[in-house]
């Protein structure tokens, strides 16, 4: 069965410092990987997906099939990046459900 | 707000009572999903519909849980004979099809006392 692991429950960084939120997955096929973000008192929303290969709000994530990882990175953290981040996997083919990790809370301090 | 809408936002019920939640997806989204999220965990898949057909159910969905999506529009999730372990945030999401982005609602927080 597929599994998504986010090893850190909390990541605290200073404003302007680099950020890396870790995500590892286990799945035998070719998955699609996503990062979802939940800001305080807001709904869960898509941040980025690996097939888009784009940068959103300065965040990027590269799918590394060899290491089965999809880490989220940003070179310079901003206060408004403070939120809960969830890595999610969708199986290939016609399946559409998402399997989420347990989430990492990013806290950006001055 | 034209996003996914869930009602109620909060529900407190006594153990053993039945509860029903409603989800209104984004119009024209033919896929609708239910997830459950407990404290410290990510959302866990419960079930999903394509139009009015329920295509997959998780093992998490015990016999006390039932979901419907009549006419392929809104959906309801009913929990019968609630237990304290049912206390969680119940999230609904919708997407245009199986490969596009899923949009989430604000969730219904259930507390069973």
mmCIF file of C-alpha atoms in Angstrom:
data_model
loop_
_atom_site.group_PDB
_atom_site.id
_atom_site.type_symbol
_atom_site.label_atom_id
_atom_site.label_comp_id
_atom_site.label_asym_id
_atom_site.label_seq_id
_atom_site.Cartn_x
_atom_site.Cartn_y
_atom_site.Cartn_z
ATOM 1 C CA UNK A 1 0.000 0.000 0.000
ATOM 2 C CA UNK A 2 1.129 3.540 -0.619
ATOM 3 C CA UNK A 3 2.499 5.585 2.245
ATOM 4 C CA UNK A 4 3.678 9.178 2.681
ATOM 5 C CA UNK A 5 6.108 10.097 5.459
ATOM 6 C CA UNK A 6 6.807 13.587 6.755
ATOM 7 C CA UNK A 7 9.390 13.087 9.508
ATOM 8 C CA UNK A 8 9.126 16.520 11.092
ATOM 9 C CA UNK A 9 6.037 17.640 12.991
ATOM 10 C CA UNK A 10 7.440 21.134 13.466
ATOM 11 C CA UNK A 11 10.052 23.109 11.603
ATOM 12 C CA UNK A 12 11.031 26.471 13.014
ATOM 13 C CA UNK A 13 13.196 28.833 10.945
ATOM 14 C CA UNK A 14 14.137 32.495 11.008
ATOM 15 C CA UNK A 15 12.822 34.902 8.412
ATOM 16 C CA UNK A 16 15.162 34.903 5.426
ATOM 17 C CA UNK A 17 16.550 31.437 6.168
ATOM 18 C CA UNK A 18 16.199 28.557 3.697
ATOM 19 C CA UNK A 19 13.387 26.087 4.200
ATOM 20 C CA UNK A 20 13.233 22.397 3.379
ATOM 21 C CA UNK A 21 10.194 20.342 4.312
ATOM 22 C CA UNK A 22 10.870 16.659 3.874
ATOM 23 C CA UNK A 23 8.551 14.144 2.241
ATOM 24 C CA UNK A 24 9.254 10.512 1.411
ATOM 25 C CA UNK A 25 6.848 8.079 -0.146
ATOM 26 C CA UNK A 26 6.477 4.393 -0.799
ATOM 27 C CA UNK A 27 4.589 3.263 -3.866
ATOM 28 C CA UNK A 28 5.515 0.695 -6.444
ATOM 29 C CA UNK A 29 4.095 2.484 -9.473
ATOM 30 C CA UNK A 30 4.414 5.990 -10.888
ATOM 31 C CA UNK A 31 2.672 8.321 -8.478
ATOM 32 C CA UNK A 32 1.735 11.941 -8.723
ATOM 33 C CA UNK A 33 2.966 14.021 -5.800
ATOM 34 C CA UNK A 34 1.482 17.175 -4.329
ATOM 35 C CA UNK A 35 2.079 19.690 -1.589
ATOM 36 C CA UNK A 36 -0.998 21.106 0.130
ATOM 37 C CA UNK A 37 -0.896 24.023 2.566
ATOM 38 C CA UNK A 38 -3.293 25.105 5.290
ATOM 39 C CA UNK A 39 -2.923 28.627 6.637
ATOM 40 C CA UNK A 40 -4.431 29.507 9.995
ATOM 41 C CA UNK A 41 -8.241 29.316 9.915
ATOM 42 C CA UNK A 42 -8.277 28.562 6.180
ATOM 43 C CA UNK A 43 -9.099 25.499 4.173
ATOM 44 C CA UNK A 44 -6.589 23.063 2.762
ATOM 45 C CA UNK A 45 -5.364 24.246 -0.616
ATOM 46 C CA UNK A 46 -3.026 22.995 -3.291
ATOM 47 C CA UNK A 47 0.407 24.598 -3.260
ATOM 48 C CA UNK A 48 2.064 22.711 -6.072
ATOM 49 C CA UNK A 49 2.148 19.408 -7.946
ATOM 50 C CA UNK A 50 5.199 17.722 -9.354
ATOM 51 C CA UNK A 51 3.956 17.436 -12.923
ATOM 52 C CA UNK A 52 3.611 21.218 -13.168
ATOM 53 C CA UNK A 53 7.268 21.767 -12.332
ATOM 54 C CA UNK A 54 6.525 25.346 -11.361
ATOM 55 C CA UNK A 55 7.422 27.613 -8.472
ATOM 56 C CA UNK A 56 4.547 28.852 -6.334
ATOM 57 C CA UNK A 57 5.119 31.588 -3.741
ATOM 58 C CA UNK A 58 8.839 30.873 -4.111
ATOM 59 C CA UNK A 59 8.433 27.188 -3.255
ATOM 60 C CA UNK A 60 9.708 24.386 -5.462
ATOM 61 C CA UNK A 61 9.687 20.623 -5.141
ATOM 62 C CA UNK A 62 11.430 18.032 -7.270
ATOM 63 C CA UNK A 63 10.347 14.442 -7.480
ATOM 64 C CA UNK A 64 13.339 12.153 -6.885
ATOM 65 C CA UNK A 65 12.233 8.670 -7.886
ATOM 66 C CA UNK A 66 15.539 7.115 -6.846
ATOM 67 C CA UNK A 67 15.203 8.385 -3.282
ATOM 68 C CA UNK A 68 11.365 8.322 -3.388
ATOM 69 C CA UNK A 69 11.334 11.869 -2.096
ATOM 70 C CA UNK A 70 9.464 15.072 -2.873
ATOM 71 C CA UNK A 71 10.967 17.677 -0.564
ATOM 72 C CA UNK A 72 9.572 21.212 -0.545
ATOM 73 C CA UNK A 73 12.118 24.011 -0.654
ATOM 74 C CA UNK A 74 12.235 27.767 -0.471
ATOM 75 C CA UNK A 75 15.467 29.779 -0.410
ATOM 76 C CA UNK A 76 14.250 32.591 1.855
ATOM 77 C CA UNK A 77 11.424 32.037 4.328
ATOM 78 C CA UNK A 78 8.816 34.751 4.882
ATOM 79 C CA UNK A 79 6.545 35.238 7.888
ATOM 80 C CA UNK A 80 3.486 34.545 5.722
ATOM 81 C CA UNK A 81 4.844 31.075 4.954
ATOM 82 C CA UNK A 82 3.945 29.982 8.485
ATOM 83 C CA UNK A 83 1.353 27.244 8.005
ATOM 84 C CA UNK A 84 0.724 23.512 8.040
ATOM 85 C CA UNK A 85 2.132 21.691 5.020
ATOM 86 C CA UNK A 86 0.959 18.285 3.840
ATOM 87 C CA UNK A 87 2.613 16.107 1.253
ATOM 88 C CA UNK A 88 0.202 13.898 -0.691
ATOM 89 C CA UNK A 89 0.402 11.106 -3.248
ATOM 90 C CA UNK A 90 -2.029 10.069 -5.932
ATOM 91 C CA UNK A 91 -1.652 6.719 -7.607
ATOM 92 C CA UNK A 92 -1.151 6.649 -11.333
ATOM 93 C CA UNK A 93 -3.850 5.659 -13.757
ATOM 94 C CA UNK A 94 -7.495 6.417 -13.092
ATOM 95 C CA UNK A 95 -7.296 6.435 -9.290
ATOM 96 C CA UNK A 96 -7.966 9.844 -7.855
ATOM 97 C CA UNK A 97 -7.872 9.583 -4.059
ATOM 98 C CA UNK A 98 -5.016 11.255 -2.213
ATOM 99 C CA UNK A 99 -2.856 9.680 0.475
ATOM 100 C CA UNK A 100 -1.550 12.356 2.849
ATOM 101 C CA UNK A 101 1.389 12.531 5.197
ATOM 102 C CA UNK A 102 0.936 13.643 8.795
ATOM 103 C CA UNK A 103 1.963 17.193 8.011
ATOM 104 C CA UNK A 104 4.721 19.570 9.093
ATOM 105 C CA UNK A 105 4.039 22.862 10.819
ATOM 106 C CA UNK A 106 6.361 25.566 9.503
ATOM 107 C CA UNK A 107 6.956 28.408 11.902
ATOM 108 C CA UNK A 108 8.841 31.425 10.555
ATOM 109 C CA UNK A 109 10.070 33.781 13.241
ATOM 110 C CA UNK A 110 11.695 37.201 13.106
ATOM 111 C CA UNK B 1 -17.896 32.014 -1.946
ATOM 112 C CA UNK B 2 -18.100 29.600 -4.863
ATOM 113 C CA UNK B 3 -15.856 26.987 -3.304
ATOM 114 C CA UNK B 4 -16.763 23.678 -1.691
ATOM 115 C CA UNK B 5 -19.273 24.271 1.075
ATOM 116 C CA UNK B 6 -19.832 22.060 4.109
ATOM 117 C CA UNK B 7 -22.585 22.183 6.683
ATOM 118 C CA UNK B 8 -22.569 22.292 9.645
ATOM 119 C CA UNK B 9 -19.141 23.635 10.524
ATOM 120 C CA UNK B 10 -19.327 22.175 14.009
ATOM 121 C CA UNK B 11 -21.418 19.396 15.527
ATOM 122 C CA UNK B 12 -21.487 18.184 19.105
ATOM 123 C CA UNK B 13 -23.459 15.016 19.695
ATOM 124 C CA UNK B 14 -23.969 12.438 22.393
ATOM 125 C CA UNK B 15 -22.588 8.978 21.942
ATOM 126 C CA UNK B 16 -25.092 6.730 20.233
ATOM 127 C CA UNK B 17 -26.811 9.492 18.273
ATOM 128 C CA UNK B 18 -26.886 9.692 14.482
ATOM 129 C CA UNK B 19 -25.398 12.652 12.628
ATOM 130 C CA UNK B 20 -25.518 13.772 9.017
ATOM 131 C CA UNK B 21 -23.180 16.168 7.244
ATOM 132 C CA UNK B 22 -23.690 17.866 3.929
ATOM 133 C CA UNK B 23 -21.214 18.842 1.232
ATOM 134 C CA UNK B 24 -21.930 21.056 -1.764
ATOM 135 C CA UNK B 25 -19.138 20.709 -4.339
ATOM 136 C CA UNK B 26 -18.042 23.268 -6.864
ATOM 137 C CA UNK B 27 -20.643 23.174 -9.573
ATOM 138 C CA UNK B 28 -19.737 21.033 -12.584
ATOM 139 C CA UNK B 29 -17.217 19.054 -10.549
ATOM 140 C CA UNK B 30 -18.165 15.451 -11.134
ATOM 141 C CA UNK B 31 -15.886 13.948 -8.481
ATOM 142 C CA UNK B 32 -16.579 14.329 -4.780
ATOM 143 C CA UNK B 33 -14.431 12.973 -1.958
ATOM 144 C CA UNK B 34 -14.810 12.550 1.787
ATOM 145 C CA UNK B 35 -11.801 12.529 4.101
ATOM 146 C CA UNK B 36 -11.453 12.344 7.856
ATOM 147 C CA UNK B 37 -8.749 14.112 9.833
ATOM 148 C CA UNK B 38 -7.914 13.462 13.464
ATOM 149 C CA UNK B 39 -5.577 15.498 15.646
ATOM 150 C CA UNK B 40 -1.977 15.289 14.531
ATOM 151 C CA UNK B 41 -2.781 13.344 11.391
ATOM 152 C CA UNK B 42 -3.212 14.189 7.752
ATOM 153 C CA UNK B 43 -6.553 13.707 6.015
ATOM 154 C CA UNK B 44 -7.473 10.053 5.489
ATOM 155 C CA UNK B 45 -9.550 8.986 2.509
ATOM 156 C CA UNK B 46 -13.039 7.661 3.252
ATOM 157 C CA UNK B 47 -14.901 7.452 -0.043
ATOM 158 C CA UNK B 48 -15.450 9.119 -3.378
ATOM 159 C CA UNK B 49 -18.150 9.578 -5.986
ATOM 160 C CA UNK B 50 -18.090 10.132 -9.679
ATOM 161 C CA UNK B 51 -21.381 11.827 -10.366
ATOM 162 C CA UNK B 52 -23.903 9.789 -8.338
ATOM 163 C CA UNK B 53 -21.884 6.560 -8.317
ATOM 164 C CA UNK B 54 -19.865 5.699 -5.223
ATOM 165 C CA UNK B 55 -16.736 4.210 -6.739
ATOM 166 C CA UNK B 56 -14.500 3.453 -3.783
ATOM 167 C CA UNK B 57 -14.818 3.078 -0.031
ATOM 168 C CA UNK B 58 -11.985 2.883 2.458
ATOM 169 C CA UNK B 59 -11.767 0.179 5.102
ATOM 170 C CA UNK B 60 -12.075 3.108 7.532
ATOM 171 C CA UNK B 61 -15.704 3.424 6.484
ATOM 172 C CA UNK B 62 -17.402 1.026 8.877
ATOM 173 C CA UNK B 63 -20.994 -0.174 8.514
ATOM 174 C CA UNK B 64 -22.101 2.757 10.654
ATOM 175 C CA UNK B 65 -21.013 5.178 7.942
ATOM 176 C CA UNK B 66 -22.978 5.770 4.774
ATOM 177 C CA UNK B 67 -22.524 8.347 2.057
ATOM 178 C CA UNK B 68 -24.795 9.354 -0.773
ATOM 179 C CA UNK B 69 -24.713 11.718 -3.677
ATOM 180 C CA UNK B 70 -28.174 11.765 -5.197
ATOM 181 C CA UNK B 71 -28.378 13.303 -8.661
ATOM 182 C CA UNK B 72 -24.632 13.801 -8.672
ATOM 183 C CA UNK B 73 -24.771 17.158 -6.934
ATOM 184 C CA UNK B 74 -24.463 17.565 -3.157
ATOM 185 C CA UNK B 75 -23.427 14.682 -0.930
ATOM 186 C CA UNK B 76 -24.322 13.583 2.588
ATOM 187 C CA UNK B 77 -22.279 11.565 5.046
ATOM 188 C CA UNK B 78 -24.223 9.897 7.832
ATOM 189 C CA UNK B 79 -22.748 8.294 10.917
ATOM 190 C CA UNK B 80 -25.081 6.067 12.900
ATOM 191 C CA UNK B 81 -24.664 5.250 16.596
ATOM 192 C CA UNK B 82 -21.733 7.623 16.966
ATOM 193 C CA UNK B 83 -18.782 6.623 19.125
ATOM 194 C CA UNK B 84 -16.152 8.809 20.776
ATOM 195 C CA UNK B 85 -13.623 7.569 18.239
ATOM 196 C CA UNK B 86 -15.663 9.229 15.498
ATOM 197 C CA UNK B 87 -14.645 12.651 16.810
ATOM 198 C CA UNK B 88 -12.682 14.243 13.969
ATOM 199 C CA UNK B 89 -12.751 16.831 11.226
ATOM 200 C CA UNK B 90 -14.674 15.572 8.212
ATOM 201 C CA UNK B 91 -13.459 17.109 4.965
ATOM 202 C CA UNK B 92 -15.128 17.167 1.603
ATOM 203 C CA UNK B 93 -13.335 17.876 -1.666
ATOM 204 C CA UNK B 94 -14.334 18.016 -5.296
ATOM 205 C CA UNK B 95 -12.575 17.957 -8.642
ATOM 206 C CA UNK B 96 -13.569 18.236 -12.258
ATOM 207 C CA UNK B 97 -12.244 14.783 -12.968
ATOM 208 C CA UNK B 98 -9.698 12.337 -11.628
ATOM 209 C CA UNK B 99 -6.603 14.149 -12.788
ATOM 210 C CA UNK B 100 -7.248 17.762 -11.904
ATOM 211 C CA UNK B 101 -6.802 19.594 -8.641
ATOM 212 C CA UNK B 102 -9.056 18.685 -5.723
ATOM 213 C CA UNK B 103 -10.592 21.665 -3.883
ATOM 214 C CA UNK B 104 -11.368 21.226 -0.211
ATOM 215 C CA UNK B 105 -14.152 22.558 1.946
ATOM 216 C CA UNK B 106 -13.703 24.073 5.407
ATOM 217 C CA UNK B 107 -14.709 20.822 7.036
ATOM 218 C CA UNK B 108 -17.200 19.761 9.689
ATOM 219 C CA UNK B 109 -15.751 19.259 13.142
ATOM 220 C CA UNK B 110 -17.562 16.470 14.988
ATOM 221 C CA UNK B 111 -17.265 16.056 18.732
ATOM 222 C CA UNK B 112 -18.875 12.999 20.311
ATOM 223 C CA UNK B 113 -19.389 13.340 24.064
#
